[in-house]
Coordinates of C-alpha atoms in Angstrom, one line a residue:
X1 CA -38.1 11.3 5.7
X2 CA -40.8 8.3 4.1
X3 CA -40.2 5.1 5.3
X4 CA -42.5 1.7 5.2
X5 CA -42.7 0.0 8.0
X6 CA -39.6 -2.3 8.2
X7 CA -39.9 -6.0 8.5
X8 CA -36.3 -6.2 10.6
X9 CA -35.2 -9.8 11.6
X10 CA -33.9 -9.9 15.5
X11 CA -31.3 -12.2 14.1
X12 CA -27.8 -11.0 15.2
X13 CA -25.7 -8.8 12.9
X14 CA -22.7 -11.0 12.9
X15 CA -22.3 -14.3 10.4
X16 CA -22.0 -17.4 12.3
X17 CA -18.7 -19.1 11.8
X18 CA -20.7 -22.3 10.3
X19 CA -21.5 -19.8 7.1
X20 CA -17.8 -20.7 6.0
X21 CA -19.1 -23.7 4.2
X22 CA -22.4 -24.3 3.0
X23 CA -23.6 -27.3 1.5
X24 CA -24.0 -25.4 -2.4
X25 CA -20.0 -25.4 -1.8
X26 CA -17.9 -27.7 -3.6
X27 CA -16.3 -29.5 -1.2
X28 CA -12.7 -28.2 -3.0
X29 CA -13.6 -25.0 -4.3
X30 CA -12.4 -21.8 -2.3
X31 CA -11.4 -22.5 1.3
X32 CA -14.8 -24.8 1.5
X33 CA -11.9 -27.0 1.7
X34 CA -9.6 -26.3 5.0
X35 CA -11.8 -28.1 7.7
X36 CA -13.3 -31.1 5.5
X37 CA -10.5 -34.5 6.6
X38 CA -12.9 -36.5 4.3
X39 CA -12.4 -34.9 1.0
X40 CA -13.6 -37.4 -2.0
X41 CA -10.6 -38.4 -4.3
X42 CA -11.6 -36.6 -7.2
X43 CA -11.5 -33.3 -4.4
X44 CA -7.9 -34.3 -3.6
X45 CA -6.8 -35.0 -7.3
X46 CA -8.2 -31.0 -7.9
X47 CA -6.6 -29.6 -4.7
X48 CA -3.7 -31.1 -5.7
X49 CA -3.5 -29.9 -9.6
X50 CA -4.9 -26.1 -8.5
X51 CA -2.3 -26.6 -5.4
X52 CA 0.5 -27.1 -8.7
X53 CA -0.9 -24.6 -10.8
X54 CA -0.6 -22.0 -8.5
X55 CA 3.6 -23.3 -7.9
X56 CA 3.9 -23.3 -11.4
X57 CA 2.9 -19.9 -11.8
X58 CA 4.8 -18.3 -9.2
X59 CA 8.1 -20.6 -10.6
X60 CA 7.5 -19.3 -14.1
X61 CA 9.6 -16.3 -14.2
X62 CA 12.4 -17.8 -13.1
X63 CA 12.2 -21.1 -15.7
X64 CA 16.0 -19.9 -17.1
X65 CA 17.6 -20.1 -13.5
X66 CA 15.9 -23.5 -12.4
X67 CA 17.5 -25.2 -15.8
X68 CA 20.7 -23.3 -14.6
X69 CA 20.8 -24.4 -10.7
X70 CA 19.5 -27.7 -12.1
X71 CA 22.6 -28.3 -13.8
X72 CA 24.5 -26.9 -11.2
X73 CA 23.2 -29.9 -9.0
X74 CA 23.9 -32.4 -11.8
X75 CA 27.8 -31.4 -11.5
X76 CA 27.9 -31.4 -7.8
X77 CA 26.6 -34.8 -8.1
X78 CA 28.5 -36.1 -10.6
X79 CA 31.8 -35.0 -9.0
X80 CA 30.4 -36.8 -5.6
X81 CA 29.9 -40.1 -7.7
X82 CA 33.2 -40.2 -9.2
X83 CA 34.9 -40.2 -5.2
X84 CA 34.3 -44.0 -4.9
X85 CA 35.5 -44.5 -8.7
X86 CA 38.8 -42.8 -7.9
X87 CA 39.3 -44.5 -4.7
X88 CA 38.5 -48.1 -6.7
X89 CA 41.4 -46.6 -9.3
X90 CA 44.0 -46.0 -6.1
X91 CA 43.5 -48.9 -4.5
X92 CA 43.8 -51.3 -7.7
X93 CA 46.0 -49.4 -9.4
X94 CA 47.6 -47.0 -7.6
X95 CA 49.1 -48.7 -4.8
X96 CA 50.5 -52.4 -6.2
X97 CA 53.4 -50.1 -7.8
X98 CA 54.2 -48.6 -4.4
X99 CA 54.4 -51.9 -2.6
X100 CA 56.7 -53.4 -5.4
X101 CA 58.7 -50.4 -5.1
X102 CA 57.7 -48.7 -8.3
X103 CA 56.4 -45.4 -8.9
X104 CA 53.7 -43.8 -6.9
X105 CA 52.4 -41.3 -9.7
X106 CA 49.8 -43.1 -10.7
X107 CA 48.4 -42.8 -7.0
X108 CA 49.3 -39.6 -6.3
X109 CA 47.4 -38.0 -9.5
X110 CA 44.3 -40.5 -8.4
X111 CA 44.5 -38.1 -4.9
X112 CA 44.9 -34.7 -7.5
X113 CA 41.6 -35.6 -9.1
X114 CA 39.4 -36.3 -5.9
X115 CA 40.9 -33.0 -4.8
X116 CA 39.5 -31.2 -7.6
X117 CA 36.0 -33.3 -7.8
X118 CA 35.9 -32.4 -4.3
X119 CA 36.7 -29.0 -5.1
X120 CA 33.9 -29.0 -8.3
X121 CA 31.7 -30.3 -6.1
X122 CA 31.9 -27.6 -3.2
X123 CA 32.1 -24.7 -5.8
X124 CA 28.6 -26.3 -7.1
X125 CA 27.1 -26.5 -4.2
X126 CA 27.7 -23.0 -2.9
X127 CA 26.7 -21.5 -6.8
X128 CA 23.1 -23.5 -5.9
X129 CA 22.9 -22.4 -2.0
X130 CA 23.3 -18.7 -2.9
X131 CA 21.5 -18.3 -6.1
X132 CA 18.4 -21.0 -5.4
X133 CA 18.1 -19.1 -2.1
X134 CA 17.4 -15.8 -4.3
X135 CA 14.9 -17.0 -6.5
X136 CA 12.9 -18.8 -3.6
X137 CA 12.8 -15.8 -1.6
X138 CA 11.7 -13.6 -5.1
X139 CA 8.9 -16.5 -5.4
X140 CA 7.6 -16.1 -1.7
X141 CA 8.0 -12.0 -2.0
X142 CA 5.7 -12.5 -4.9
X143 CA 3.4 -15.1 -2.8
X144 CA 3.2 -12.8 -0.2
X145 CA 2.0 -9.9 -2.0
X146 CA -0.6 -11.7 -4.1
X147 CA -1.9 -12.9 -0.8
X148 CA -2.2 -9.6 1.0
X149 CA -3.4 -7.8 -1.8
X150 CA -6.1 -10.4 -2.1
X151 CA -7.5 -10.5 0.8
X152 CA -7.5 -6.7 0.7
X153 CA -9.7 -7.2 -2.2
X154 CA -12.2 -9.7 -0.5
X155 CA -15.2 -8.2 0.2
X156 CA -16.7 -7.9 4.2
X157 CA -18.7 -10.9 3.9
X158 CA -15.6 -12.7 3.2
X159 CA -13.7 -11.4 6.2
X160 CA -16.7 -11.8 8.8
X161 CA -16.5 -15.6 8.3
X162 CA -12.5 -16.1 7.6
X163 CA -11.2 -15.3 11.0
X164 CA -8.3 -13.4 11.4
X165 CA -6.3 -15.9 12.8
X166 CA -6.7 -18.2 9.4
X167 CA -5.8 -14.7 7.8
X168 CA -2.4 -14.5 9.9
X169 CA -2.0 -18.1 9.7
X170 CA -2.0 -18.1 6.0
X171 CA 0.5 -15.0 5.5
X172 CA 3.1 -16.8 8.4
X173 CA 3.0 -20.5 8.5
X174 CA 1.8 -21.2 5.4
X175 CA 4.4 -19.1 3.6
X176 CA 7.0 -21.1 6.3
X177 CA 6.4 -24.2 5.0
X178 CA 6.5 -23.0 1.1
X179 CA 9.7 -21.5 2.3
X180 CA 11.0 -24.9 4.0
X181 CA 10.5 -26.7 0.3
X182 CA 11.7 -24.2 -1.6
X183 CA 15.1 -23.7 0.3
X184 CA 15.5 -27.3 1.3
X185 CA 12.9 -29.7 -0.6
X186 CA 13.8 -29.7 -4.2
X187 CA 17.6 -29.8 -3.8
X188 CA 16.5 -33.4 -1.4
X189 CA 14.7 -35.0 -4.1
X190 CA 16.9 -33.5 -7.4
X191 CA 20.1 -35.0 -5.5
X192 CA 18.1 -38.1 -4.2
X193 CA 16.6 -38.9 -7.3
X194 CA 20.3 -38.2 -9.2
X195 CA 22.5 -40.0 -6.9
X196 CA 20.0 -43.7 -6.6
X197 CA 20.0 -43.7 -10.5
X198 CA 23.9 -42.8 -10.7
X199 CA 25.0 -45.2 -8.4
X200 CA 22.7 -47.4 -9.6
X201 CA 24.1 -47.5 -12.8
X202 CA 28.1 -47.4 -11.8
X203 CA 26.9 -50.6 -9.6
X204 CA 26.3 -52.3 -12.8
X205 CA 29.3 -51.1 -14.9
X206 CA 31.9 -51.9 -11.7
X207 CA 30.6 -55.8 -11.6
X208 CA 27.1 -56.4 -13.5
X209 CA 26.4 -59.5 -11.3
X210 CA 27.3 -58.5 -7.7
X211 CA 25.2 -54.8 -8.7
X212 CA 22.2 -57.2 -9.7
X213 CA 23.0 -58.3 -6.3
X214 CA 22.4 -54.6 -4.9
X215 CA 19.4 -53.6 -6.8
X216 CA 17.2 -56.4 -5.2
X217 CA 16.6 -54.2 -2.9
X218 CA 15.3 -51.6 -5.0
X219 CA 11.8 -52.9 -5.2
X220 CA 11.7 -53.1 -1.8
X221 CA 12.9 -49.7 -1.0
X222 CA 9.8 -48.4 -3.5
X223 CA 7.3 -50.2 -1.9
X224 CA 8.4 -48.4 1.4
X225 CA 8.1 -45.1 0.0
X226 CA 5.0 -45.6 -1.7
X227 CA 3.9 -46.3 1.8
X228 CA 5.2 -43.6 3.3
X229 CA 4.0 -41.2 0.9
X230 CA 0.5 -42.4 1.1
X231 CA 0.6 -42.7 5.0
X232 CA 2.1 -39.1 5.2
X233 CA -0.6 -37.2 2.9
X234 CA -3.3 -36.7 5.1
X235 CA -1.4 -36.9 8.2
X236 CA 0.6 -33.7 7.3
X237 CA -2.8 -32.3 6.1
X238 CA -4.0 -32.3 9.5
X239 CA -1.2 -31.4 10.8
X240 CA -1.2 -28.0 8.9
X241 CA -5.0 -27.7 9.8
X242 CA -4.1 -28.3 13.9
X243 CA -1.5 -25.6 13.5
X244 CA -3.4 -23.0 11.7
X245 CA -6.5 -23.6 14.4
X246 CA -3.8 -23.1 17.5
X247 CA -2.7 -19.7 16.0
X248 CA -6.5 -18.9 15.3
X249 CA -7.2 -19.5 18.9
X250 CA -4.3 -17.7 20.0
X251 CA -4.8 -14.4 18.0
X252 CA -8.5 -14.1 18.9
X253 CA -8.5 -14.5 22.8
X254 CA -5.3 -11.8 22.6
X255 CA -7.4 -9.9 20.2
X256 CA -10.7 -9.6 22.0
X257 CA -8.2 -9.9 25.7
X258 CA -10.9 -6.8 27.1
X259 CA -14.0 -8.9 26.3
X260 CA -12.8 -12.1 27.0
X261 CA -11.6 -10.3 30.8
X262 CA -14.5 -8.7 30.7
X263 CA -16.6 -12.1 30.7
X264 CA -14.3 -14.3 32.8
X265 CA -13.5 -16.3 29.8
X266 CA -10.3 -17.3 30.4
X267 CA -10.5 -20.7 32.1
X268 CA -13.2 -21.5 29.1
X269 CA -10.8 -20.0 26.4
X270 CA -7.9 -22.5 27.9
X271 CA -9.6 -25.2 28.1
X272 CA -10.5 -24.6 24.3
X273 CA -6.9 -23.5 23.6
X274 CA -5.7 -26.8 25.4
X275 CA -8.0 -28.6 23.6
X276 CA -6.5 -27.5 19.7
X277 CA -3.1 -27.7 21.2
X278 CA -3.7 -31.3 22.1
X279 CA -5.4 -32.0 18.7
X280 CA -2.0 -30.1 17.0
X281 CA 0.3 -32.5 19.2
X282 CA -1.3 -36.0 18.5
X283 CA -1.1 -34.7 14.8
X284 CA 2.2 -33.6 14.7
X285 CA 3.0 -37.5 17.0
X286 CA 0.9 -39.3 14.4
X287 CA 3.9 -38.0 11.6
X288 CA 6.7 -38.8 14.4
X289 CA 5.1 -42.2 14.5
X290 CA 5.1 -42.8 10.5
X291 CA 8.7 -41.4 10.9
X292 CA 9.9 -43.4 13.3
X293 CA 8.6 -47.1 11.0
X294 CA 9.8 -45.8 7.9
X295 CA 13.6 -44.7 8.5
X296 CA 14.7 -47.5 10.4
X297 CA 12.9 -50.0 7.9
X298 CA 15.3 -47.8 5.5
X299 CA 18.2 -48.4 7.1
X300 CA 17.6 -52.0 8.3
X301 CA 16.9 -53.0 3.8
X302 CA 20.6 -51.1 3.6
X303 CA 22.4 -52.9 6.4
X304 CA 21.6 -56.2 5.2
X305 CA 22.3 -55.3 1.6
X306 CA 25.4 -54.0 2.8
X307 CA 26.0 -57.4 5.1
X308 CA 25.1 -59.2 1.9
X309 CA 27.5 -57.2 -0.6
X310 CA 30.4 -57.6 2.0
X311 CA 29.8 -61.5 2.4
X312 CA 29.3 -63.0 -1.4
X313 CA 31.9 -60.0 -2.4
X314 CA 34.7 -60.8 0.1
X315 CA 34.3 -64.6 -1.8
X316 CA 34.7 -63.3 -4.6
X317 CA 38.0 -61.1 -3.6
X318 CA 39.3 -64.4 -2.1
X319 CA 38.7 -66.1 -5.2
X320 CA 40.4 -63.8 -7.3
X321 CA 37.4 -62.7 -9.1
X322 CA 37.0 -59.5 -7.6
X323 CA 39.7 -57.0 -7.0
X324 CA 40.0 -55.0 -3.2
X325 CA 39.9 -51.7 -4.7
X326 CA 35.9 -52.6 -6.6
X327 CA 34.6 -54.2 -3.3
X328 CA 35.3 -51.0 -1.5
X329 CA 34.1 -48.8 -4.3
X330 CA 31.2 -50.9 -4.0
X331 CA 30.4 -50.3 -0.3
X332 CA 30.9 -46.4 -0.8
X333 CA 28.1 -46.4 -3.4
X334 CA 25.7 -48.3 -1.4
X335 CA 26.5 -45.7 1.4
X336 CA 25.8 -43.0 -1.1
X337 CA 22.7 -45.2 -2.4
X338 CA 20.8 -45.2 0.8
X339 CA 21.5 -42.4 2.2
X340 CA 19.1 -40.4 -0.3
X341 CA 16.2 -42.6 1.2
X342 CA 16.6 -40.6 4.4
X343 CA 16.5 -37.0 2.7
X344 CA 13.3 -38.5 0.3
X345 CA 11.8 -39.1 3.8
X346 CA 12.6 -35.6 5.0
X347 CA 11.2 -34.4 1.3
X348 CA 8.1 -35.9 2.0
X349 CA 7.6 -34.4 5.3
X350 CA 8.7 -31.2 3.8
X351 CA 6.8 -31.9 0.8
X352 CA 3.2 -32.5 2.6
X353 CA 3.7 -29.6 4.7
X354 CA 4.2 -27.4 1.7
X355 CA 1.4 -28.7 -0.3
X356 CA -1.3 -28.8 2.7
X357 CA -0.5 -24.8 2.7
X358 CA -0.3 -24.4 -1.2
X359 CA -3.9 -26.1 -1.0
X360 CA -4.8 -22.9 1.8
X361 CA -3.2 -20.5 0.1
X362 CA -4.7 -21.7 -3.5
X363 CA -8.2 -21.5 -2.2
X364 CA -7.8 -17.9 -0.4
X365 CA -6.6 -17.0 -4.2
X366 CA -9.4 -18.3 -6.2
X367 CA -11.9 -16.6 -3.8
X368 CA -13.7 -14.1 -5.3
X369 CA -15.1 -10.6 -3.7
X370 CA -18.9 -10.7 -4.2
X371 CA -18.8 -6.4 -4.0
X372 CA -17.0 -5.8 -7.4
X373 CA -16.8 -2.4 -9.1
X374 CA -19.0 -2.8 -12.2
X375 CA -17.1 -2.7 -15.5
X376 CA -19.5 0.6 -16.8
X377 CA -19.6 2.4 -13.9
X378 CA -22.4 5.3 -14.0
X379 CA -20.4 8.7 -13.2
X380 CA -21.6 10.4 -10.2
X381 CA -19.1 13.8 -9.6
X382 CA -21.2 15.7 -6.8
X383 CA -23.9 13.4 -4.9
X384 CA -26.9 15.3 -3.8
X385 CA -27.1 12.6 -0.7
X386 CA -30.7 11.1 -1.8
X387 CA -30.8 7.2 -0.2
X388 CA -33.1 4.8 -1.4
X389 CA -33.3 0.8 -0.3
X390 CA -36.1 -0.7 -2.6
X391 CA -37.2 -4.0 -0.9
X392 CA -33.8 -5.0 0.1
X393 CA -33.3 -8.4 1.5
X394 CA -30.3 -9.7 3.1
X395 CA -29.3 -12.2 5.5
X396 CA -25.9 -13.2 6.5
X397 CA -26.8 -17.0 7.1
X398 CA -28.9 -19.0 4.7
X399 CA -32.6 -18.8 5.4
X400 CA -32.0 -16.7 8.4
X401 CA -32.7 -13.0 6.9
X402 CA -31.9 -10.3 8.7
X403 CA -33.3 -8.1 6.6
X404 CA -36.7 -9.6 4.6
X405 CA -38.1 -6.8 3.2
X406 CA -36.9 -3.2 3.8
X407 CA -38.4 -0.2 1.7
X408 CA -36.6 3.2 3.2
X409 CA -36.5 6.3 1.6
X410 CA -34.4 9.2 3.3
X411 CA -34.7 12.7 1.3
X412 CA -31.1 14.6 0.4
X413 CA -30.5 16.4 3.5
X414 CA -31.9 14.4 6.0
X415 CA -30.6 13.3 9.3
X416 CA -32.2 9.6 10.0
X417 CA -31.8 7.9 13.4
X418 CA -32.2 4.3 13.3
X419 CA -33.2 3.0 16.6
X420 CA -33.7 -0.8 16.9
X421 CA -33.1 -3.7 19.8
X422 CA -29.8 -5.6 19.1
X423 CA -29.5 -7.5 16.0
X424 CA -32.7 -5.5 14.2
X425 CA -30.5 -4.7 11.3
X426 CA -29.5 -1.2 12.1
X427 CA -25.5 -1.9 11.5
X428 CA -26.6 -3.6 8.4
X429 CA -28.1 -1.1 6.8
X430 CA -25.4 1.3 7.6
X431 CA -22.8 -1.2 6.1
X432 CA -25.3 -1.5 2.8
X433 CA -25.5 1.9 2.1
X434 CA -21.4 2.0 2.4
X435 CA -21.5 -1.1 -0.2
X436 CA -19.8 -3.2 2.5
X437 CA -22.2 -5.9 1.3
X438 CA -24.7 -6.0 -1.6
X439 CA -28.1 -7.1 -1.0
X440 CA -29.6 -10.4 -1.8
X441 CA -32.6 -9.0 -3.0
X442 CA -34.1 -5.6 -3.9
X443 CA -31.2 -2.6 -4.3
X444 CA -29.7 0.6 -2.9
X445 CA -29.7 3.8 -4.7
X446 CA -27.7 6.8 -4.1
X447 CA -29.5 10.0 -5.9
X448 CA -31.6 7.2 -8.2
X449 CA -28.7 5.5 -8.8
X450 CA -27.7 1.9 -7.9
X451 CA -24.8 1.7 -5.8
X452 CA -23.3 -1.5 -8.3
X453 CA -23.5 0.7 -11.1
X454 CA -21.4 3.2 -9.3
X455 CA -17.2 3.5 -9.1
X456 CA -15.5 3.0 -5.9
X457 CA -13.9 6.4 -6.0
X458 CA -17.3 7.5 -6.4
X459 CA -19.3 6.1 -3.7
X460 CA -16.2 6.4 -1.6
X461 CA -16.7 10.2 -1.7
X462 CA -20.2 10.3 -1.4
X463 CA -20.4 7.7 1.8
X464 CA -18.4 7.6 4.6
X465 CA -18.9 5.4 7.4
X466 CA -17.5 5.9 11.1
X467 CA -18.2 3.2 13.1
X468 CA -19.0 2.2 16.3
X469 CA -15.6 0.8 17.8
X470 CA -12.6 2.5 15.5
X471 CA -8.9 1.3 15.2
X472 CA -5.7 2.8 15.8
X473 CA -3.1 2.2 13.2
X474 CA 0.5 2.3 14.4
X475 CA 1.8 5.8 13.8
X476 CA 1.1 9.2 14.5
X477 CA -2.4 10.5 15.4
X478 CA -2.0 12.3 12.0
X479 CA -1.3 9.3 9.9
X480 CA -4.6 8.1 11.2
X481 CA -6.2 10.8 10.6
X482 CA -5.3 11.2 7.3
X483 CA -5.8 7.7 6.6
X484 CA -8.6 7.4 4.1
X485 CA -6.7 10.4 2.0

């Protein structure tokens, strides 16, 4: 064996977790984004559209059934609107001939036909429950596999700095909260959104001057949720960030229990456990609080419309302009109308949730490896075992090398030692010659060849690494053992 001497750094082998985001980082791009609370507003406005993009995608397969359980909500909707109409119809014309002692027909078929729209509207309802419950859980089957396979792709240098909890945090609560809007969120905001401009609309045609009347309101009730949509955005943000830190915590002190027992960490670890678990609960009480002003200013705007309906409409019954049977059609839609103002809330909550995750899970995606296979790879069949590293640099920090200038040459054949204090590179190299990382500078060759010109099956065959501390698998001592087969 030839080797120069080496110019080692004594930094430590491991990236630092402050690697995650460098200042050459866009602020949005990748996950530079997950621990920044003072993103710019064009950062937001391109979180938000890659955040869609990536929604979009994963909905496009199933464009046919959304138009389909669309529609489906339109009819269950419709037939919930046309409950008060009926009721209107009963009480001013179906019951005047049963208190003259006429015919009740008229009233009885009034009860036939809520029967049936209450019938049309069940029917629709469980046609969406069943089959919008089948297309999100294709979506997040699909989610969930671009996600694993991903980060199966990212390189090493990728995982030493993305912890493991983020990784688990991603694939469960993320994928939770996607969940939560897919089964619950749109349905809020589809029926919300159809039932305001409905009964909007039948307020007008039942008695134009008294639904003037109602809508006041309206301008009020938007300014509200303007608020509250504002308010709620980064609230919910952090509240997905607290939440994915706890987990983080969690999984890493059980992960590394033997080291962390080892060092008498565990007071230390639960006071920093205690710490992001506080963090997570003022969060999750800052959302409680936006909550707890926005839903009783909702329902206080919809008592006093109601208050105000019942008084100037009550005149008008006793003045004969107004018949029984419209005033209490009237204070059925307003029931109907505010009501959706509650589920918007719960859409939003839902809503934020979701897209602080799709925001994670969009930047884990648009990550890319930095170790790719090239596209001409140079075919190596039988390696003769010849290692060269030509002036490699590396450093897993910037401007902290660990590696400056390495020239090592180790003839086929050869068994090389490496013996080196802790942190002199020795795991490094190792993990360079198995292509675990590429260098910054200089290159590797196997038999004259650079490793990024070579396939993966190729190199895989030719280097095999077995490292210091190995894993277990769950399964038989065999399936591990055949593992890399």
């Amino acid at each position: 064996m030839t080797a120069t001497t080496t110019k080692a750094g004594t930094a430590d082998d491991r990236e630092p977790e402050s690697a995650l985001a460098t200042p050459e980082i866009e602020e949005w791009r990748g996950v530079s984004a997950e621990e920044n609370d003072d993103i710019s507003t064009r950062g937001t406005v391109l979180l938000r559209r890659r955040s869609r993009a990536l929604l979009a995608d994963l909905l496009r397969p199933y464009k046919r059934w959304i138009w389909v359980l669309v529609v489906a909500v339109v009819i269950e909707n419709a037939a919930r609107l046309s409950v008060p109409w009926m009721v209107r119809r009963g009480i001013d014309l179906g019951v005047p001939p049963l208190l003259e002692g006429g015919s009740g027909r008229l009233l009885y078929e009034t009860v036939a036909l809520m029967a049936g729209a209450v019938l049309i509207q069940g029917l629709s309802r469980t046609f969406f429950l069943r089959n919008s419950g089948t297309v999100g859980q294709k979506v997040l089957l699909e989610l969930r596999r671009r996600v694993f396979k991903h980060f199966q792709d990212l390189d090493v240098r990728f995982h030493d700095r993305y912890t493991t909890g983020r990784v688990v945090s991603r694939l469960t609560s993320d994928i939770d909260a996607i969940m939560e809007l897919l089964a619950n969120g749109f349905d809020s905001l589809v029926t919300a959104v159809l039932t305001m401009v409905g009964v909007g609309v039948l307020l007008l045609v039942l008695d134009f001057e008294l639904g003037a009347v109602c809508l006041l309101c309206f301008p009020v009730l938007m300014l509200l949720v303007r608020w509250f949509s504002r308010a709620s955005s980064r609230t919910y943000r952090k509240v997905r960030e607290t939440s994915a830190l706890t987990i983080v915590q969690f999984i890493e002190t059980m992960t590394g229990i033997k080291a962390v027992q080892a060092y008498r960490r565990e007071r230390r670890n639960s006071g920093i456990f205690e710490d992001v678990a506080g963090r997570y609960r003022e969060a999750n009480i800052d959302s409680f609080k936006l909550v707890a002003v926005f839903m009783p200013s909702i329902k206080l705007v919809g008592n006093l419309t109601i208050g105000v309906v019942l008084l100037y409409g009550g005149h008008r019954v006793i003045e004969g302009d107004m018949t029984v049977g419209v005033l209490a059609a009237f204070l059925l839609y307003l029931r109907m109308f505010f009501e959706p103002m509650q589920d918007i809330s719960q859409f939003y909550n839902t809503f934020q949730s979701a897209s602080s995750a799709l925001e994670k899970l969009s930047g884990v995606l648009e990550e890319q490896p930095s170790v790719v296979q090239s596209s001409d790879p140079t075919p190596l069949p039988h390696a003769a075992g010849a290692v060269h590293l030509e002036h490699v640099r590396f450093e897993y920090a910037k401007d902290r090398p660990v590696l400056p200038d390495l020239e090592l040459d180790i003839p086929a054949g050869q068994t090389v030692a490496l013996v080196g204090t802790t942190g002199a590179g020795k795991t490094t190299i190792a993990k360079l010659m198995a292509r675990f990382y590429d260098p910054d500078g200089g290159r590797v060759t196997l038999d004259g060849t650079d490793l990024r010109d070579l396939a993966d099956d190729d190199l895989r065959r030719a280097v095999v690494m077995v490292t210091q501390e190995n894993f277990m698998f769950d399964g038989t001592i065999a399936d591990n053992i055949a593992f890399g087969k």
